[in-house]
XYZ file of C-alpha atoms in Angstrom:
435
model
C 0.000 0.000 0.000
C 0.947 3.662 -0.244
C 1.293 5.699 2.930
C 1.347 9.539 2.826
C 2.986 11.660 5.502
C 3.069 15.460 5.608
C 5.818 17.231 7.545
C 5.343 20.840 8.643
C 7.856 23.530 7.664
C 10.372 24.704 10.250
C 8.299 27.766 11.088
C 5.174 25.689 11.607
C 7.039 23.287 13.889
C 8.131 26.161 16.069
C 4.593 27.416 16.157
C 3.291 24.034 17.198
C 5.838 23.747 20.006
C 5.636 27.299 21.214
C 1.893 27.675 21.017
C -0.242 30.340 19.328
C 1.939 33.281 20.403
C 4.984 31.970 18.564
C 2.945 31.266 15.445
C 1.448 34.776 15.547
C 4.966 36.198 15.305
C 5.608 34.663 11.907
C 5.911 37.334 9.254
C 3.334 38.038 6.635
C 5.705 36.750 3.986
C 6.163 33.484 5.899
C 2.422 33.089 6.187
C 1.837 33.759 2.515
C 4.627 31.427 1.293
C 4.854 28.119 3.184
C 6.904 25.087 2.329
C 5.284 21.707 2.777
C 7.225 18.457 2.879
C 5.311 15.638 1.260
C 6.674 12.163 1.807
C 5.479 9.141 -0.137
C 6.394 5.799 1.425
C 6.160 2.909 -1.076
C 6.751 -0.782 -0.208
C 7.902 -2.931 -3.121
C 5.630 -5.959 -3.736
C 8.596 -8.052 -5.000
C 11.247 -7.921 -2.281
C 9.606 -5.889 0.440
C 12.038 -2.975 0.219
C 10.725 0.441 1.199
C 11.283 3.551 -0.952
C 10.800 7.125 0.368
C 9.943 9.776 -2.209
C 10.305 13.292 -0.812
C 8.685 16.271 -2.503
C 9.031 19.897 -1.449
C 5.937 21.883 -2.281
C 6.045 25.666 -2.175
C 2.681 27.322 -1.883
C 2.366 31.038 -2.697
C -0.984 32.196 -1.428
C -1.378 35.027 -3.873
C -4.958 35.820 -4.706
C -5.817 36.727 -8.257
C -9.089 38.420 -9.154
C -11.851 36.184 -10.288
C -13.182 36.775 -13.811
C -16.282 38.601 -12.613
C -14.136 40.898 -10.433
C -11.756 42.143 -13.127
C -13.973 44.980 -14.340
C -14.773 46.139 -10.811
C -11.105 46.052 -9.801
C -10.179 48.190 -12.786
C -12.946 50.668 -12.030
C -11.877 51.023 -8.409
C -8.270 51.546 -9.462
C -9.298 54.257 -11.914
C -11.418 55.880 -9.231
C -8.455 55.998 -6.844
C -6.254 57.544 -9.537
C -8.936 60.116 -10.294
C -9.249 61.033 -6.636
C -5.503 61.490 -6.281
C -5.362 63.763 -9.331
C -8.248 65.943 -8.272
C -7.269 69.001 -6.299
C -9.781 69.916 -3.655
C -9.638 73.534 -2.622
C -11.608 74.331 0.429
C -12.370 77.554 2.009
C -14.247 78.547 5.041
C -14.565 81.828 6.778
C -15.689 81.678 10.324
C -15.307 85.049 11.968
C -14.631 84.783 15.674
C -15.174 88.381 16.736
C -16.386 90.345 19.709
C -20.136 89.998 19.340
C -20.293 88.934 15.729
C -19.695 86.279 13.114
C -18.746 86.231 9.493
C -18.630 83.413 7.053
C -17.278 82.644 3.626
C -19.537 79.961 2.415
C -19.146 77.349 -0.179
C -22.043 75.196 -0.886
C -23.545 72.858 -3.403
C -26.605 70.701 -4.134
C -27.330 67.032 -4.868
C -29.850 66.303 -7.590
C -31.850 63.409 -6.256
C -34.500 63.096 -8.894
C -34.188 61.998 -12.469
C -36.456 64.759 -13.760
C -34.598 67.857 -14.976
C -35.945 71.366 -15.161
C -34.829 74.265 -17.348
C -31.646 75.930 -16.071
C -31.292 79.513 -14.940
C -29.162 81.923 -16.903
C -27.589 79.495 -19.414
C -28.855 77.345 -22.226
C -30.667 74.180 -21.230
C -29.094 70.795 -21.672
C -26.739 68.376 -19.993
C -23.178 69.047 -18.868
C -20.632 69.771 -21.605
C -17.011 68.710 -21.639
C -14.864 71.815 -21.931
C -11.093 72.132 -22.022
C -9.963 74.703 -19.488
C -6.857 76.550 -20.641
C -4.392 78.715 -18.791
C -5.394 82.348 -18.368
C -5.106 85.160 -15.840
C -4.509 84.769 -13.023
C -1.633 82.692 -14.497
C -1.116 79.053 -13.662
C 2.248 77.527 -12.861
C 2.225 75.323 -15.947
C 0.427 74.915 -19.248
C -1.391 71.719 -18.362
C -4.955 71.519 -19.640
C -7.657 70.172 -17.375
C -10.862 68.602 -18.679
C -13.951 68.992 -16.506
C -17.685 68.779 -16.769
C -19.072 72.309 -16.975
C -22.550 72.655 -15.406
C -25.269 73.829 -17.771
C -27.977 74.390 -15.146
C -28.413 74.490 -11.395
C -29.508 70.839 -11.573
C -25.966 69.857 -12.529
C -24.547 71.212 -9.279
C -24.167 68.782 -6.395
C -24.991 69.978 -2.885
C -23.919 66.781 -1.170
C -20.204 67.514 -0.744
C -20.291 68.933 2.747
C -16.834 69.987 3.897
C -17.871 70.544 7.481
C -20.271 72.201 9.881
C -23.254 69.977 9.303
C -24.490 68.065 12.354
C -20.958 66.899 13.224
C -19.797 69.840 15.301
C -16.259 70.463 16.461
C -15.493 70.416 20.171
C -15.176 74.204 20.367
C -18.645 74.739 18.854
C -21.154 76.292 21.303
C -23.596 73.445 20.647
C -21.137 70.553 20.790
C -22.442 69.207 24.132
C -26.103 69.852 23.310
C -27.423 66.606 21.849
C -30.894 68.017 21.260
C -29.419 70.909 19.255
C -27.312 68.560 17.142
C -30.262 66.266 16.440
C -32.378 69.209 15.306
C -29.616 70.433 12.993
C -29.309 66.956 11.558
C -33.039 66.866 10.860
C -32.970 70.292 9.164
C -29.968 69.193 7.112
C -31.868 66.133 5.895
C -34.608 68.409 4.554
C -32.086 70.393 2.517
C -30.625 67.307 0.886
C -33.975 66.197 -0.504
C -35.045 69.468 -2.128
C -34.865 69.759 -5.915
C -34.407 73.296 -7.332
C -37.817 74.761 -8.040
C -39.584 72.872 -5.281
C -41.069 74.917 -2.420
C -38.710 75.322 0.518
C -40.100 73.646 3.658
C -41.303 76.048 6.341
C -39.847 75.435 9.771
C -41.513 76.068 13.083
C -38.683 77.657 15.023
C -38.491 76.922 18.717
C -38.787 79.600 21.426
C -35.024 79.620 22.061
C -34.399 80.005 18.322
C -36.829 82.915 18.082
C -35.131 84.548 21.060
C -31.716 84.118 19.435
C -32.995 85.785 16.244
C -34.523 88.670 18.206
C -31.352 89.369 20.199
C -29.077 89.356 17.151
C -31.422 91.529 15.068
C -31.934 94.003 17.914
C -28.208 94.569 18.432
C -27.347 94.871 14.749
C -30.171 97.308 14.031
C -28.492 99.801 16.363
C -25.577 100.214 13.935
C -27.286 99.811 10.568
C -28.329 103.471 10.078
C -24.755 104.752 10.408
C -22.702 101.773 9.220
C -24.650 100.056 6.400
C -24.976 101.238 2.790
C -28.158 102.796 1.450
C -29.011 99.800 -0.748
C -28.975 97.542 2.284
C -31.190 99.864 4.323
C -33.725 100.101 1.508
C -33.861 96.319 1.209
C -34.284 95.819 4.962
C -37.294 98.139 4.884
C -38.810 96.089 2.100
C -38.120 92.753 3.818
C -39.637 94.112 7.052
C -37.634 92.053 9.527
C -39.379 91.698 12.895
C -37.865 90.450 16.139
C -40.844 88.232 16.933
C -40.880 86.395 13.581
C -38.007 84.332 12.175
C -38.070 84.760 8.370
C -38.730 81.698 6.231
C -36.429 80.941 3.294
C -39.394 80.487 0.963
C -40.606 84.025 1.695
C -37.251 85.711 1.045
C -36.811 83.507 -2.027
C -39.998 84.969 -3.477
C -38.789 88.517 -2.789
C -35.510 87.837 -4.594
C -37.347 86.362 -7.552
C -39.358 89.577 -7.891
C -36.347 91.902 -7.556
C -33.070 90.524 -8.912
C -34.195 87.110 -10.149
C -32.008 85.249 -7.656
C -33.214 82.027 -6.050
C -32.610 80.466 -2.646
C -31.621 76.834 -2.362
C -31.339 75.191 1.072
C -28.103 73.449 1.930
C -27.034 71.226 4.814
C -23.822 73.014 5.793
C -20.464 74.274 4.610
C -19.765 72.884 1.159
C -17.180 72.868 -1.606
C -16.335 76.382 -2.869
C -16.534 75.424 -6.547
C -20.095 74.174 -6.174
C -21.143 77.217 -4.177
C -19.615 79.661 -6.667
C -21.012 77.664 -9.600
C -24.475 78.132 -8.134
C -24.078 81.903 -8.322
C -23.625 81.595 -12.099
C -27.229 80.396 -12.268
C -28.381 83.137 -9.895
C -28.823 80.660 -7.061
C -27.692 81.319 -3.512
C -27.253 78.265 -1.304
C -28.462 79.008 2.195
C -28.462 77.185 5.502
C -31.735 76.986 7.416
C -30.646 76.148 10.962
C -30.096 78.656 13.783
C -26.883 79.234 15.732
C -26.781 77.922 19.301
C -28.873 79.996 21.703
C -26.040 80.237 24.248
C -24.187 82.708 21.995
C -26.676 84.700 19.910
C -24.010 87.125 18.652
C -21.527 84.480 17.494
C -21.437 81.553 15.099
C -18.400 79.673 13.741
C -20.263 78.727 10.558
C -23.026 80.046 8.285
C -26.467 80.006 9.871
C -29.875 81.505 9.194
C -29.012 84.846 10.844
C -25.917 85.277 8.700
C -27.871 84.377 5.557
C -31.014 86.402 6.176
C -29.443 89.549 7.614
C -26.085 89.475 5.858
C -26.779 88.183 2.348
C -30.449 88.399 1.401
C -30.996 92.198 1.553
C -28.113 93.022 -0.802
C -29.187 90.356 -3.304
C -32.340 92.379 -3.987
C -30.180 95.035 -5.711
C -29.771 94.223 -9.403
C -26.275 95.734 -9.764
C -24.978 93.919 -6.710
C -26.669 90.689 -7.843
C -25.014 91.009 -11.257
C -21.643 91.539 -9.573
C -22.128 88.345 -7.574
C -23.231 86.395 -10.646
C -20.079 87.410 -12.539
C -17.939 85.702 -9.908
C -20.066 82.596 -10.379
C -19.775 82.670 -14.178
C -15.988 82.896 -13.896
C -15.960 79.891 -11.572
C -17.561 77.659 -14.212
C -14.415 77.779 -16.334
C -11.794 78.258 -13.617
C -9.150 75.697 -12.744
C -8.887 74.390 -9.202
C -6.096 76.856 -8.473
C -8.096 79.739 -9.900
C -11.096 78.766 -7.767
C -8.996 79.673 -4.748
C -8.358 83.128 -6.226
C -12.049 83.586 -7.020
C -12.882 82.542 -3.471
C -10.746 85.434 -2.236
C -12.439 87.843 -4.663
C -15.771 86.659 -3.265
C -14.452 87.050 0.292
C -13.366 90.666 -0.168
C -16.572 91.691 -1.941
C -19.624 89.608 -1.023
C -18.434 88.873 2.527
C -16.339 91.906 3.505
C -16.875 94.536 0.830
C -17.400 98.243 1.537
C -18.600 101.104 -0.661
C -18.106 104.857 -0.587
C -21.155 107.020 0.138
C -20.605 110.772 0.243
C -17.018 110.402 1.475
C -18.020 107.818 4.055
C -17.245 104.127 4.067
C -20.359 101.947 4.350
C -20.672 98.174 4.627
C -22.298 95.884 2.100
C -20.481 92.600 2.831
C -22.496 89.945 4.683
C -19.645 89.183 7.056
C -19.707 92.785 8.243
C -23.467 93.317 8.261
C -24.134 90.218 10.363
C -21.428 91.034 12.941
C -21.805 93.800 15.488
C -18.093 93.763 16.260
C -17.042 93.821 12.597
C -19.418 96.696 11.836
C -17.875 98.778 14.603
C -14.320 97.872 13.563
C -15.004 98.715 9.904
C -16.111 102.203 10.888
C -13.725 103.130 13.684
C -11.028 100.453 13.958
C -7.445 100.261 12.778
C -7.904 99.023 9.219
C -6.604 99.658 5.716
C -8.788 100.678 2.762
C -7.866 99.957 -0.870
C -9.667 99.918 -4.238
C -10.735 96.491 -5.460
C -8.521 94.946 -8.158
C -9.713 91.384 -8.943
C -6.725 90.734 -11.228
C -4.231 91.370 -8.421
C -3.041 88.782 -5.940
C -5.454 88.891 -3.017
C -4.394 88.951 0.647
C -4.762 85.943 2.861
C -8.318 85.510 4.081
C -8.314 86.323 7.769
C -11.056 85.023 10.028
C -9.273 83.631 13.079
C -7.031 86.593 13.815
C -9.723 89.007 14.937
C -11.323 91.542 12.640
C -10.363 92.180 9.025
C -7.173 94.175 8.586
C -7.988 95.352 5.079
C -11.205 96.237 3.250
C -11.557 96.729 -0.497
C -13.677 99.667 -1.570
C -16.095 100.176 -4.467
C -17.204 103.610 -5.587
C -20.630 102.197 -6.521
C -22.320 98.905 -7.308
C -22.648 99.924 -10.943
C -18.865 100.225 -11.038
C -18.439 96.913 -9.213
C -20.756 95.150 -11.654
C -18.847 96.471 -14.681
C -15.457 95.702 -13.088
C -16.287 92.085 -12.364
C -17.988 91.687 -15.722
C -14.713 92.632 -17.442
C -12.783 90.377 -15.101
C -15.005 87.318 -15.626
C -14.879 87.670 -19.425
C -11.411 86.135 -19.593
C -12.809 82.986 -17.990
C -16.084 82.856 -19.908
C -14.240 83.192 -23.243
C -12.694 79.777 -22.615
C -16.025 78.259 -23.587
C -15.191 78.984 -27.232
C -11.513 77.991 -27.081
C -10.224 74.688 -28.415
């Protein structure tokens, strides 16, 4: 008969003698490549002699993809390469100031329904593939980047939240308030399900949220007559803000539609700057709907309803200002990732912290100033530098953690600002017809 005996490799013998701990110390290479000794003992039927045939078998436990997995493996590999090559530029402006908050916001929207509606501002249709070429501000090399250019607001994703949704940082005023975080999470879920053109859900704000709104509005209204520009004051009169009623996004959306044609689109939190700026190209402003924590009514580290309603909405009723904002958005459609960072700074020093001259006086129109009591006071009386806006020039570092702004850029009028940014954005928009 034939008898078969298997001898363990040296490493396996040590493991057997020393127990599981010794075996666990074998290296990954030793585990993946094991030598087995196979002995065949054969007894001769003629003379009874015994022959031992020894075979060394080397087993490499390399796993190869199964046929049905090849396509998926390739797709995942391509996805990883794509992710590595994509440059993600993020920006956030959270103004930690004495009694105020400012925010550079970057937001976007997820289209969750198959049905598409006509776009705003540009021709209808699906995304087009456009080659983005180098242009001012100059890039470091001449590499061309191919991207999908949105053709309507439906092509812009609002799901890429960079931060400040319901996952709050430890230094956030509401970090230890589980009820507050759950409510924010619920409000965020509403924003994710809204398709552009659908009515914005009306929220029933809680007593502490109404009190927070009333306190912030009451303090800011003390400085508006002397610190805010005329266009802002006119819009506030029209919007008729009241301390006992928290404005609904649907109501201010309807006012914007009647005045400048802008639309409001709810968003869950702080999102990618490209998507937020792209939305402006289609005259759409992405807005949060939750309220800052009631423990600090004059401060928020991220965009909230008070910053949106008081800081942004009134100025968007002015057609020249709205056109100025849209020009930044149109430029962003054709900008490279590096240029998006420059455009973010242009947005920061105009839409968030811009000032305008009125009869030899500097007045605020930026949302980061108008929604911050401390920033309003600093803009008027603090130690700050004033300079004319030059969007082609290299912009200063965005400052939001070092106290108030050190430098404000000044417009002589919104008509001038609209024309200036229209000329600036043209160099980007012209890329549509290149190549």
